[in-house]
mmCIF file of C-alpha atoms in Angstrom:
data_model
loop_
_atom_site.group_PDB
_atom_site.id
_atom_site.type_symbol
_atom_site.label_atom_id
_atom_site.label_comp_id
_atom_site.label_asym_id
_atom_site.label_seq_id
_atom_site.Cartn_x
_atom_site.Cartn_y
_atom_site.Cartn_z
ATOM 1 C CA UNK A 30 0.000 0.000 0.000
ATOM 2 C CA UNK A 31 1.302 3.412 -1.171
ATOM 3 C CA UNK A 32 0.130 6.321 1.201
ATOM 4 C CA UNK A 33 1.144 9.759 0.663
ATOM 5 C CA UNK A 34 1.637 12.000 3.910
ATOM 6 C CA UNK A 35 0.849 15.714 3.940
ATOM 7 C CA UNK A 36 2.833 17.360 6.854
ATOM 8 C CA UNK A 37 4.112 20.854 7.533
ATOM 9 C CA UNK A 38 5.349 20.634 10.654
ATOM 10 C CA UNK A 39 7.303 17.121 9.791
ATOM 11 C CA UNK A 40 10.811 19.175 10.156
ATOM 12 C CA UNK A 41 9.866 20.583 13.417
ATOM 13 C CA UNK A 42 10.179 17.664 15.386
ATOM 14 C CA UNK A 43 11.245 13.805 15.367
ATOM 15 C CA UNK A 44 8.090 12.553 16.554
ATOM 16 C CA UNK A 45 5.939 11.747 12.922
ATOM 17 C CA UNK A 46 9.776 10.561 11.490
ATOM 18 C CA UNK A 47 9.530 7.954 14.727
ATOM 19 C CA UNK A 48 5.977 7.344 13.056
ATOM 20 C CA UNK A 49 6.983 7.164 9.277
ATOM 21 C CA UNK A 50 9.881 4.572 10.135
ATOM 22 C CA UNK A 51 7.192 2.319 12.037
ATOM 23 C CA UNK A 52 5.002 2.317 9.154
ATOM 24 C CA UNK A 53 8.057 1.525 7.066
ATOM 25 C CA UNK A 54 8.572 -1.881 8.746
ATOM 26 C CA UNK A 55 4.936 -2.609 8.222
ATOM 27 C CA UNK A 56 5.164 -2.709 4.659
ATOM 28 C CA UNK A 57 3.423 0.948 4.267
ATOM 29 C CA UNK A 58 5.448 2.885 1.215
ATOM 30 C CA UNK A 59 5.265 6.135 2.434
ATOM 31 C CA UNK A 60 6.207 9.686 0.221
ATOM 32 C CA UNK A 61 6.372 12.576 3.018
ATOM 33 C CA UNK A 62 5.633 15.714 1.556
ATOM 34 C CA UNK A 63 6.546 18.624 3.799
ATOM 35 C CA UNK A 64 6.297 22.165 2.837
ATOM 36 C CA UNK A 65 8.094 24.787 4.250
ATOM 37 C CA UNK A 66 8.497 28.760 3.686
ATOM 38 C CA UNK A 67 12.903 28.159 4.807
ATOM 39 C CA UNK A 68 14.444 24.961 4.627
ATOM 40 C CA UNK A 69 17.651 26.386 5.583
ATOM 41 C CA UNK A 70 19.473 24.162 7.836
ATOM 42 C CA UNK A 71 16.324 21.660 8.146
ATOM 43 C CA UNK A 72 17.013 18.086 8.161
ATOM 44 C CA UNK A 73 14.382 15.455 7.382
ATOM 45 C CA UNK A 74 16.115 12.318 7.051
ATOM 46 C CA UNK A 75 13.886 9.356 7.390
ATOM 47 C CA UNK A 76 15.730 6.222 6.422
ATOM 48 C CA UNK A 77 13.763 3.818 4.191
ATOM 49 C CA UNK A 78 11.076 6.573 3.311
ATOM 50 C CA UNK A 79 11.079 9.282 0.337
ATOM 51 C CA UNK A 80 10.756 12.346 2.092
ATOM 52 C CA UNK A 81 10.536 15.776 -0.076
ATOM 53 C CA UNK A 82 11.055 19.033 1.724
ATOM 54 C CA UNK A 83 9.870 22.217 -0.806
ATOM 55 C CA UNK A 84 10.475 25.395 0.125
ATOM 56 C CA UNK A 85 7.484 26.603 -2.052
ATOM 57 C CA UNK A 86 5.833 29.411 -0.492
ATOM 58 C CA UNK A 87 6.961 32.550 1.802
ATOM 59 C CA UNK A 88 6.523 33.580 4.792
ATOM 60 C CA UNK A 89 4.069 36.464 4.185
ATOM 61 C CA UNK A 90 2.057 33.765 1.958
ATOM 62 C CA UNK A 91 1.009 32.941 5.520
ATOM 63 C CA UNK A 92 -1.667 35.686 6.259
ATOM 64 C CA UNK A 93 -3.459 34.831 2.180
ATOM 65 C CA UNK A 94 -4.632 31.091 3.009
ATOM 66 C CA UNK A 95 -5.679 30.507 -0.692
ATOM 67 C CA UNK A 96 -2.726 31.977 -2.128
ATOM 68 C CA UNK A 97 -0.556 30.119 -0.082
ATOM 69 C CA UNK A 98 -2.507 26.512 -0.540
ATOM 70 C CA UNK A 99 -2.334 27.759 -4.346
ATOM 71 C CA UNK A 100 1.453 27.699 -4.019
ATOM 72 C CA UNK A 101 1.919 24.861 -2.294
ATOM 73 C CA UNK A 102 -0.600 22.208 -4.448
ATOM 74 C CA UNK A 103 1.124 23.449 -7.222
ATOM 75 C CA UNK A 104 4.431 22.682 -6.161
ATOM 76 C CA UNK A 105 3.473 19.173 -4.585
ATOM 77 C CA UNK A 106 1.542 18.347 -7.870
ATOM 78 C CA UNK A 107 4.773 19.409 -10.142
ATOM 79 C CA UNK A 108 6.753 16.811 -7.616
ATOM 80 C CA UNK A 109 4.728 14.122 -6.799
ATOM 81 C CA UNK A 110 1.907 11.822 -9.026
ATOM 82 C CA UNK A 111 -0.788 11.955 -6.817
ATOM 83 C CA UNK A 112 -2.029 9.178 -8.753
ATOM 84 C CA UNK A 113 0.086 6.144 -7.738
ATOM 85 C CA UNK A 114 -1.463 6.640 -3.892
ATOM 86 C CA UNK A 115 -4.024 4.955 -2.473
ATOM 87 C CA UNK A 116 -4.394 7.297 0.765
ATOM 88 C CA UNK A 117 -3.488 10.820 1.106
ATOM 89 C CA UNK A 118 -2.780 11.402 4.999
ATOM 90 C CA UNK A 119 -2.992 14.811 5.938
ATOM 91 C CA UNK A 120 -1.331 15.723 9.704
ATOM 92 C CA UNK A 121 -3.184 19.381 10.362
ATOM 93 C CA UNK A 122 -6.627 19.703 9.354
ATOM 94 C CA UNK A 123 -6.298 23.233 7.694
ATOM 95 C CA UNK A 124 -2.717 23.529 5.882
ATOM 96 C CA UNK A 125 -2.399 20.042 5.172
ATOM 97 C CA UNK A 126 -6.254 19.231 5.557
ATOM 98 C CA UNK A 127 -6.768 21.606 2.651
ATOM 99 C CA UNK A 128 -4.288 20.475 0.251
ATOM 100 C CA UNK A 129 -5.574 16.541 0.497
ATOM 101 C CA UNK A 130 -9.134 17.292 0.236
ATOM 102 C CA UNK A 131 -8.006 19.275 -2.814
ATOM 103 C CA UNK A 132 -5.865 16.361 -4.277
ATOM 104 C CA UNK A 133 -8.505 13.655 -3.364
ATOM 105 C CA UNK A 134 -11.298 15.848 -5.511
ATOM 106 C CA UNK A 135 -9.133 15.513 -8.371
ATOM 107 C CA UNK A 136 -8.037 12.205 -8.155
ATOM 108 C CA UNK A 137 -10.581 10.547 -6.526
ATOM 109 C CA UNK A 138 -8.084 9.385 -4.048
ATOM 110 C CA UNK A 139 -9.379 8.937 -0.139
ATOM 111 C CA UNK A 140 -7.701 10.596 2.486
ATOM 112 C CA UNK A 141 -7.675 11.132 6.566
ATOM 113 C CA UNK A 142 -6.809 14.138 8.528
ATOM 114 C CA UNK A 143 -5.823 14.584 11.815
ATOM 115 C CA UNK A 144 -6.839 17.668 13.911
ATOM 116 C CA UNK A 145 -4.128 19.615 15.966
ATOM 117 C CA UNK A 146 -3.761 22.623 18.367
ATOM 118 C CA UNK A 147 -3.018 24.931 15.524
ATOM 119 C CA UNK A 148 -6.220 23.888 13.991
ATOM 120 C CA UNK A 149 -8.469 24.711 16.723
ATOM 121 C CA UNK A 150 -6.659 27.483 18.641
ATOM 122 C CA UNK A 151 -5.148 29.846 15.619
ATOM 123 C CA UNK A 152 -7.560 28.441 12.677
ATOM 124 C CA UNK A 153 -11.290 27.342 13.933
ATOM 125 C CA UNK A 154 -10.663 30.220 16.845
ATOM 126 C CA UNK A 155 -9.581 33.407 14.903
ATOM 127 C CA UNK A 156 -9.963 32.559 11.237
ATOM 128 C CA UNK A 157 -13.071 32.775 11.242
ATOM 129 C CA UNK A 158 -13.828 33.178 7.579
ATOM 130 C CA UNK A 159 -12.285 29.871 7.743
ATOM 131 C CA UNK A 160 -14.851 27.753 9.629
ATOM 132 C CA UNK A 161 -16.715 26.403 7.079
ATOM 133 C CA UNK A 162 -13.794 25.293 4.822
ATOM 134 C CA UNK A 163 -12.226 23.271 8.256
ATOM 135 C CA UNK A 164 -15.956 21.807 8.521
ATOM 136 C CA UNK A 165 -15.951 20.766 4.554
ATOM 137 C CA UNK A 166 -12.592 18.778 5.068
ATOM 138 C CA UNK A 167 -14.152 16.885 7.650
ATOM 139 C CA UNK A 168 -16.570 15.986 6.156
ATOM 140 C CA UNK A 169 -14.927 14.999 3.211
ATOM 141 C CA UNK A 170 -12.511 13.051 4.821
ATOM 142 C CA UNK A 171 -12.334 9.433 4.981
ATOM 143 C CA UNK A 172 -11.271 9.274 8.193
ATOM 144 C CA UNK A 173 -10.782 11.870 11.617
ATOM 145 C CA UNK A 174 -8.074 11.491 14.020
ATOM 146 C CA UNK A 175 -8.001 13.484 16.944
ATOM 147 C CA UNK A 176 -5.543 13.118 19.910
ATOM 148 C CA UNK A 177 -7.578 13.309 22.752
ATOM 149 C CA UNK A 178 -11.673 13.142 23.602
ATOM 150 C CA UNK A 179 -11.144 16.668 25.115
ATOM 151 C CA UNK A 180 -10.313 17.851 21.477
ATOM 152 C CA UNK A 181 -12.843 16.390 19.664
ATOM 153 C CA UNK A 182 -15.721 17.475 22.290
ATOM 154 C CA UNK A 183 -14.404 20.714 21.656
ATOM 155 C CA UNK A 184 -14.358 20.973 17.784
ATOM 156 C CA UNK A 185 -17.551 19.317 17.417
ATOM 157 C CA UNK A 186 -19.352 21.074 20.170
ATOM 158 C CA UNK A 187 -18.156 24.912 19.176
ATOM 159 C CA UNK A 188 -17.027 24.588 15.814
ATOM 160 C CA UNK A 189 -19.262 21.839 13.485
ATOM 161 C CA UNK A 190 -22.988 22.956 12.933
ATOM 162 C CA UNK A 191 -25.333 20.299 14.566
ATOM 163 C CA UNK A 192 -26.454 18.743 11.355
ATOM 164 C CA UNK A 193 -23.043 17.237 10.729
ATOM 165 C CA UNK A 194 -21.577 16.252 14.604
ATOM 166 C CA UNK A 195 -23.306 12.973 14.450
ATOM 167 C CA UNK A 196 -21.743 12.290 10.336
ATOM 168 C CA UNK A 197 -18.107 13.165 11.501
ATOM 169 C CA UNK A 198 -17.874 11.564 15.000
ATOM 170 C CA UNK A 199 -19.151 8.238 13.278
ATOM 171 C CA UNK A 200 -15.724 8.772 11.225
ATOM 172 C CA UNK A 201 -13.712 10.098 13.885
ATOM 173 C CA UNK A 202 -11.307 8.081 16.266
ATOM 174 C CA UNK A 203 -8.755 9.271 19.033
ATOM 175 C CA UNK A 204 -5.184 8.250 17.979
ATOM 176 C CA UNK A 205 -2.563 9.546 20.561
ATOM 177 C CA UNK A 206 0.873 10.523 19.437
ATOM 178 C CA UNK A 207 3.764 7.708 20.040
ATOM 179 C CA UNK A 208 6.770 8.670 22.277
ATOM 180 C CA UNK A 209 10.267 7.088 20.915
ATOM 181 C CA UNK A 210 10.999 3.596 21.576
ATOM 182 C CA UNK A 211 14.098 4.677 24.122
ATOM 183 C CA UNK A 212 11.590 5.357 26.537
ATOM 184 C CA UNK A 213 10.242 1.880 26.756
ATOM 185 C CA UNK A 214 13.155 0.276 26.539
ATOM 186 C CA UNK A 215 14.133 2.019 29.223
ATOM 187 C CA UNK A 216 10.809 2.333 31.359
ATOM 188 C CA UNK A 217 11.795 2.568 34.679
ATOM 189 C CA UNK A 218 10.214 -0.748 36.326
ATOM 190 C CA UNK A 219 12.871 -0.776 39.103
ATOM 191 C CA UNK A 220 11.129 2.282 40.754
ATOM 192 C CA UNK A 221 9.263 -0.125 42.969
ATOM 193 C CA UNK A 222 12.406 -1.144 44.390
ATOM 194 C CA UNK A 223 12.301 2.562 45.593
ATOM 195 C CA UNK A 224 9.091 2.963 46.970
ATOM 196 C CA UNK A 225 9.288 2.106 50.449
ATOM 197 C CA UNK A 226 12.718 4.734 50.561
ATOM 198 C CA UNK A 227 9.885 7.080 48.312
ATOM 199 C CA UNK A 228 6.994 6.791 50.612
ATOM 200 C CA UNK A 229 9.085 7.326 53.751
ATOM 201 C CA UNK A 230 10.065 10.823 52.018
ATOM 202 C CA UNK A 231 6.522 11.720 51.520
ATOM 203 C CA UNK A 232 5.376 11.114 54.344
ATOM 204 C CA UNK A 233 7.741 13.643 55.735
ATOM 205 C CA UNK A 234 6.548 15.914 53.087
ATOM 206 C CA UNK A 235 9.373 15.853 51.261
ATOM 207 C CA UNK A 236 8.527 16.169 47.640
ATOM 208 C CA UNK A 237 10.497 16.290 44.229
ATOM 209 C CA UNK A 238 8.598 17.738 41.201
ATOM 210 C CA UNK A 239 9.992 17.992 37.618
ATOM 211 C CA UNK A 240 8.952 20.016 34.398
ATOM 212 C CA UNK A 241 10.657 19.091 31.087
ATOM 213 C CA UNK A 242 9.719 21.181 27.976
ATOM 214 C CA UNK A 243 9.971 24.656 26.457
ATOM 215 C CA UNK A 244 10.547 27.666 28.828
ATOM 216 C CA UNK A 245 7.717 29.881 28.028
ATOM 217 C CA UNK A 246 4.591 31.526 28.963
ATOM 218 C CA UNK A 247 1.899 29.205 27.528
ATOM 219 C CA UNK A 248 3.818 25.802 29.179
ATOM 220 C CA UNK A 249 2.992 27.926 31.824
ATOM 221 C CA UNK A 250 5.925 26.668 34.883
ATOM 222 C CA UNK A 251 5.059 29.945 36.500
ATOM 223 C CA UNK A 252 2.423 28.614 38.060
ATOM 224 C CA UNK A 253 3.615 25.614 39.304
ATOM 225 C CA UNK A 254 5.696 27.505 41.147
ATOM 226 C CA UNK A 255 2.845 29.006 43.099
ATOM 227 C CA UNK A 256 1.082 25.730 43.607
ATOM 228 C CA UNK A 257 4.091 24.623 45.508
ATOM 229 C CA UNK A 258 4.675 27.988 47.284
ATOM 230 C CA UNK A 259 0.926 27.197 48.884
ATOM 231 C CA UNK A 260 2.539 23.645 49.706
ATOM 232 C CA UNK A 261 5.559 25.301 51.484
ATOM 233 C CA UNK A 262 3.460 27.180 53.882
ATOM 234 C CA UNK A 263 1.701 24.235 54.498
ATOM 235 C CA UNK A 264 4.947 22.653 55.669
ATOM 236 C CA UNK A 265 6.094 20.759 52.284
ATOM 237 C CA UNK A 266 9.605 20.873 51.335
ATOM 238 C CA UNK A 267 9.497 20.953 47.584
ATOM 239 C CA UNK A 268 12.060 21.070 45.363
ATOM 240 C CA UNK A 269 11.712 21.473 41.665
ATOM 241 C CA UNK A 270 13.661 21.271 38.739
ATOM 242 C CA UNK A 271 12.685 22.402 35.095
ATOM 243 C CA UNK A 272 14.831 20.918 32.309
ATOM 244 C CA UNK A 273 14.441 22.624 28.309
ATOM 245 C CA UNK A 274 15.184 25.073 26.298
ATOM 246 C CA UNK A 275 14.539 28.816 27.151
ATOM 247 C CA UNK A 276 12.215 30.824 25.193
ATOM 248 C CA UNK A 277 10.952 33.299 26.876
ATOM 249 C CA UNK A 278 13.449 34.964 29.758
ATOM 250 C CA UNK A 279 10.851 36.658 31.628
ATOM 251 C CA UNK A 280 9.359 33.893 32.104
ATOM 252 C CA UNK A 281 12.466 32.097 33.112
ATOM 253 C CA UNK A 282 13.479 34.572 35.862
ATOM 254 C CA UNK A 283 9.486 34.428 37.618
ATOM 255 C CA UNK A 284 10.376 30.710 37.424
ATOM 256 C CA UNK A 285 13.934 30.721 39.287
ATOM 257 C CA UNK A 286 12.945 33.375 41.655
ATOM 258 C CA UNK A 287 11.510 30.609 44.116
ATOM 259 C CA UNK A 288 13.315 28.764 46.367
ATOM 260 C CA UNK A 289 14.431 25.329 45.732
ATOM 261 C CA UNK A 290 14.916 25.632 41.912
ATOM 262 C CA UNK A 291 17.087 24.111 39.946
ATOM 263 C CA UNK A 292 16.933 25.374 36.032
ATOM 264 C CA UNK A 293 18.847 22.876 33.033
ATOM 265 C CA UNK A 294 19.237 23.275 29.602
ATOM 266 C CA UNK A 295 17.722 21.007 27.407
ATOM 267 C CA UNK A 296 19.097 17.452 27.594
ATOM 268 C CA UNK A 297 18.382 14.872 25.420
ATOM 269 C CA UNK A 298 16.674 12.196 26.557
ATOM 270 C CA UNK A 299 19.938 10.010 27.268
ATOM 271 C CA UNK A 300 20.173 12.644 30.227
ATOM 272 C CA UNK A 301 16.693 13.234 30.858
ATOM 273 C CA UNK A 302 15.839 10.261 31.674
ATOM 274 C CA UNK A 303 17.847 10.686 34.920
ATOM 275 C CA UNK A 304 15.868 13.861 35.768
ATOM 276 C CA UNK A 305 12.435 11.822 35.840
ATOM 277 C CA UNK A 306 14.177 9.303 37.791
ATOM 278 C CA UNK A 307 15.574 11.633 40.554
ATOM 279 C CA UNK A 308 12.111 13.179 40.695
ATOM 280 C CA UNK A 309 8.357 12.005 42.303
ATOM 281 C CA UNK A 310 5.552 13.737 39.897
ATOM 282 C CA UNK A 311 5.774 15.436 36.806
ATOM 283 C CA UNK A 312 3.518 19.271 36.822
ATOM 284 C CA UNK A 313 2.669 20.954 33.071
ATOM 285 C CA UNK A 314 0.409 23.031 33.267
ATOM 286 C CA UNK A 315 0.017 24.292 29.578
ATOM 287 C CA UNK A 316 -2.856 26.927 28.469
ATOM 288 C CA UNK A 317 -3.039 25.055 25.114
ATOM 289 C CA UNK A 318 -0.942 21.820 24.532
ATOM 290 C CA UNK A 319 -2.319 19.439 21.225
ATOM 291 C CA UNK A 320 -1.385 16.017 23.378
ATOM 292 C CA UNK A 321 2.366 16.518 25.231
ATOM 293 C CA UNK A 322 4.509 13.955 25.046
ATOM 294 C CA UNK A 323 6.606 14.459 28.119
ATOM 295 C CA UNK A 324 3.421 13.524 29.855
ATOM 296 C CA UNK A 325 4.299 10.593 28.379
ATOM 297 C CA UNK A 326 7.559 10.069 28.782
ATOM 298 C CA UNK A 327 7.594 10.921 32.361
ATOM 299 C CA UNK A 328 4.841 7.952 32.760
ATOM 300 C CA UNK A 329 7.535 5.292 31.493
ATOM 301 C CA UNK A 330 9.580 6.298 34.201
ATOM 302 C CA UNK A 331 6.985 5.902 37.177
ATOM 303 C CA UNK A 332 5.693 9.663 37.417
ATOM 304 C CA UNK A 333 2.557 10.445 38.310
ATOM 305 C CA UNK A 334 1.205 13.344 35.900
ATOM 306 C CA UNK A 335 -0.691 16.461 36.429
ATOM 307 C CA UNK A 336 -1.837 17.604 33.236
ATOM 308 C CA UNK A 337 -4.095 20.447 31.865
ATOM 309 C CA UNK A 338 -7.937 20.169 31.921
ATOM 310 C CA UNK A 339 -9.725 20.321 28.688
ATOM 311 C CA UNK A 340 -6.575 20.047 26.817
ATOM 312 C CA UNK A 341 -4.464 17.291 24.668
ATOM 313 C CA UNK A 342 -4.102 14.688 27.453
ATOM 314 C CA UNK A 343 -7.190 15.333 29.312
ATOM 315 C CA UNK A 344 -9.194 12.487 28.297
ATOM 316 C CA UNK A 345 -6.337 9.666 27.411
ATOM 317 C CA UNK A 346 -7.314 8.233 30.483
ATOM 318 C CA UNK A 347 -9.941 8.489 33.744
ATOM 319 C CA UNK A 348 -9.337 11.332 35.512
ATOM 320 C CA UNK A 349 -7.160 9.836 38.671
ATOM 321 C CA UNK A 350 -6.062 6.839 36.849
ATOM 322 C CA UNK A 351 -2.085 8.372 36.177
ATOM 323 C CA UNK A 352 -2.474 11.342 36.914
ATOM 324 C CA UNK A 353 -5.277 14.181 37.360
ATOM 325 C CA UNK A 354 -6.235 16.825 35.631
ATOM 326 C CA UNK A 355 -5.323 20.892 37.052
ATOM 327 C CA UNK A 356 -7.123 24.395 35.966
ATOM 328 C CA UNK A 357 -3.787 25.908 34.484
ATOM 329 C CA UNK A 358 -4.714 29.410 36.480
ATOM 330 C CA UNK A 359 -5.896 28.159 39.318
ATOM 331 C CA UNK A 360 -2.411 27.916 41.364
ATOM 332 C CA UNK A 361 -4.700 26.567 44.344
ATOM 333 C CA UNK A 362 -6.255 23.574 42.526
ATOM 334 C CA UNK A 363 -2.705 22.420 41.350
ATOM 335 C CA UNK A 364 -1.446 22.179 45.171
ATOM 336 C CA UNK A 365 -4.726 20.298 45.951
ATOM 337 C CA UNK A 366 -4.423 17.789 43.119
ATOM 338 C CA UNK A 367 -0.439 18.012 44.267
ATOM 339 C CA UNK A 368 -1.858 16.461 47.627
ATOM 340 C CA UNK A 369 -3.906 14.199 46.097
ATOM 341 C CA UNK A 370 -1.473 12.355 43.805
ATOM 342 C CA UNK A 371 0.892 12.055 46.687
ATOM 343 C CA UNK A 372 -2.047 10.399 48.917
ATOM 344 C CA UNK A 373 -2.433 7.877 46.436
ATOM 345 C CA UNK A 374 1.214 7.416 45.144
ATOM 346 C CA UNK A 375 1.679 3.907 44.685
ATOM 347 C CA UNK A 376 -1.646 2.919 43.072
ATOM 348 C CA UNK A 377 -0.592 5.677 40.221
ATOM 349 C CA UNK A 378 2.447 5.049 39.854
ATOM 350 C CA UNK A 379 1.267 1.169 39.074
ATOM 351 C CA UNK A 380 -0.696 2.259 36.696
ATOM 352 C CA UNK A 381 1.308 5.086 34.981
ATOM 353 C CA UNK A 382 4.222 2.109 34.154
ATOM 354 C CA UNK A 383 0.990 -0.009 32.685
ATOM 355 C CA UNK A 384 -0.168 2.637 30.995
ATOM 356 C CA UNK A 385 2.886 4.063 29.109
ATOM 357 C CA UNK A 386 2.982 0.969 26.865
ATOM 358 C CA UNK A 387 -0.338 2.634 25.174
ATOM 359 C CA UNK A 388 2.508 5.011 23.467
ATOM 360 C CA UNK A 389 4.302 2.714 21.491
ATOM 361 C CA UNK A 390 4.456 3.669 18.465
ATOM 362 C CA UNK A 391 4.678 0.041 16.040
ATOM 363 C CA UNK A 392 0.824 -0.709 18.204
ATOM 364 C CA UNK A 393 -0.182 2.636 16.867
ATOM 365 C CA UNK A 394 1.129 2.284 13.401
ATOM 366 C CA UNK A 395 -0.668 -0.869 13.091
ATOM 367 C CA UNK A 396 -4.035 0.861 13.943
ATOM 368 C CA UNK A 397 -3.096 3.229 11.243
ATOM 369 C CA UNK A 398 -2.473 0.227 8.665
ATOM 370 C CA UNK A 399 -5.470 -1.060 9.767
ATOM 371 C CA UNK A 400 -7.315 2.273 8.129
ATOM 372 C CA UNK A 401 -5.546 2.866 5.235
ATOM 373 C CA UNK A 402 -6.421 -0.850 4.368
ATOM 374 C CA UNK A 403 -9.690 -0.498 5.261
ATOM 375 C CA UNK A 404 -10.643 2.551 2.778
#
């Protein structure tokens, strides 16, 4: 099966590469077509896959949508015969979205979309002129993916007219992102080992909290901060560490000006991993996050989460299951669901090891195969 993949953002990050290799090895032949406005310096190398990176349009082209999706099915049809696919994948529902509902009119070639943060915060939210071309490619598509219940209550709810909610959930499915195999190779099932030195800690209220990710304003670390400043003048001694890149130095300095901070550049994961293992919860409190892998990741190595209500996550599993779910402006709530997940620390960190193995990606990719075949 031949499958051609739509993806701007493919350069940004290693995580749909991870993806692309796994469907490699399941006998999926898979053209990535990713276009960019720079592709200065950008690497896309995907061994075993036929990746073309086209710097077609420019940045500007950005605030025209049509002129832009003009340029870039243009350049993609000049590159590619659409014709020798039989499934266009599409990874955002607008830029990409767009493009395959455009190829699969001509060609008569089906094709899925998946719907991201971008989509519903920048696109559905502000573009509003917009709205009823994102509604047309659902329902035009063969297939829906979103990455979370939370995200699909939300688009359907606010954003589809109530004639078509009940014709695109019936073709709708939540597929979660994939985290990279290191981190189940190396989930960290020797924690238990740990637990009775752990518990003893806790019970002192002594606590170790983590944050790995982008140093900005909408990850939102600020406010963790607060949560545990409530927890220190309940007694806690909390110590917490944030580990990534810095984008934002304002941000950065409201972070480190609590006590008991520690601040490290980005690591990759070889290194990270020790981070989540010196640490007892993971805290992310993002205003708008499309899934969040570390949440993830810091599950394979025995962390409890506390993740964002009514965002990407929210909804992957029961509420108190891994994790539970925090009001990111709410500084309060966080320290109470803080208390919580230490209360119940070894039932979620059982089920936070358990439930990691949900993210591998070769179980994913086979649900994809399983939909591509199927149209």
């Amino acid at each position: 099966m031949k499958v051609l993949h739509i993806n701007c953002n493919y350069a940004g990050t290693a995580l749909h590469r991870n993806m692309i290799t796994q469907l490699n090895a399941l006998e999926i032949e898979s053209c990535v077509y990713v276009p960019v406005y720079d592709a200065k310096g950008v690497s896309v190398d995907t061994p075993g896959a036929r990746v073309i990176l086209s710097e077609c349009f420019r940045k500007r082209d950005r605030y025209v949508f049509d002129y832009k999706q003009h340029k870039i099915i243009t350049d993609l049809k000049s590159k590619i015969d659409v014709k020798e696919f039989d499934c266009i994948h599409a990874y955002t529902l607008f830029t990409d979205g767009n493009t395959a509902r455009e190829l699969s009119r001509e060609h008569k070639i089906p094709y899925v979309v998946a719907v991201r943060s971008t989509d519903v915060h920048a696109f559905f939210r502000k573009a509003v002129y917009l709205r009823r071309r994102g509604v047309a490619i659902l329902r035009d598509a063969a297939k829906v993916f979103f990455l979370s219940e939370s995200y699909r209550k939300l688009v359907l709810e606010k954003y589809v007219p109530a004639k078509y909610r009940q014709e695109i959930y019936d073709k709708s499915c939540i597929m979660p992102n994939g985290i990279d195999d290191f981190w189940l190779e190396h989930l960290y099932s020797a924690k238990k080992e740990h637990e009775k030195e752990i518990m003893k800690r806790l019970a002192a209220k002594e606590l170790r909290v983590v944050y790995a990710g982008t140093i900005m304003k909408r990850k939102n670390p600020v406010a963790t901060q607060e949560a545990l400043q409530i927890l220190r003048k309940k007694g806690w001694k909390v110590s917490f560490t944030a580990v990534g890149r810095v984008k934002d130095n304002d941000v950065k300095e409201q972070m480190c000006a609590y006590p008991d901070t520690t601040y490290v550049e980005q690591k990759p994961k070889e290194e990270l991993i020790d981070y989540y293992r010196e640490s007892d919860l993971f805290v992310m409190p993002s205003y708008a996050e499309t899934f969040g892998l570390v949440y993830s990741e810091a599950m394979s190595q025995g962390l409890p989460v506390l993740y964002t209500k009514g965002q990407g996550f929210d909804g992957q599993f029961p509420d108190g299951m891994i994790g539970y779910a925090i009001e990111p402006d709410k500084p309060e709530d966080i320290a109470e669901k803080i208390e919580l997940a230490v209360s119940r620390y070894e039932a979620l960190t059982e089920q936070v090891l358990i439930n990691a193995e949900r993210f591998r990606w070769s179980d994913i990719c086979r649900q994809y195969k399983e939909i591509y075949e199927s149209l």
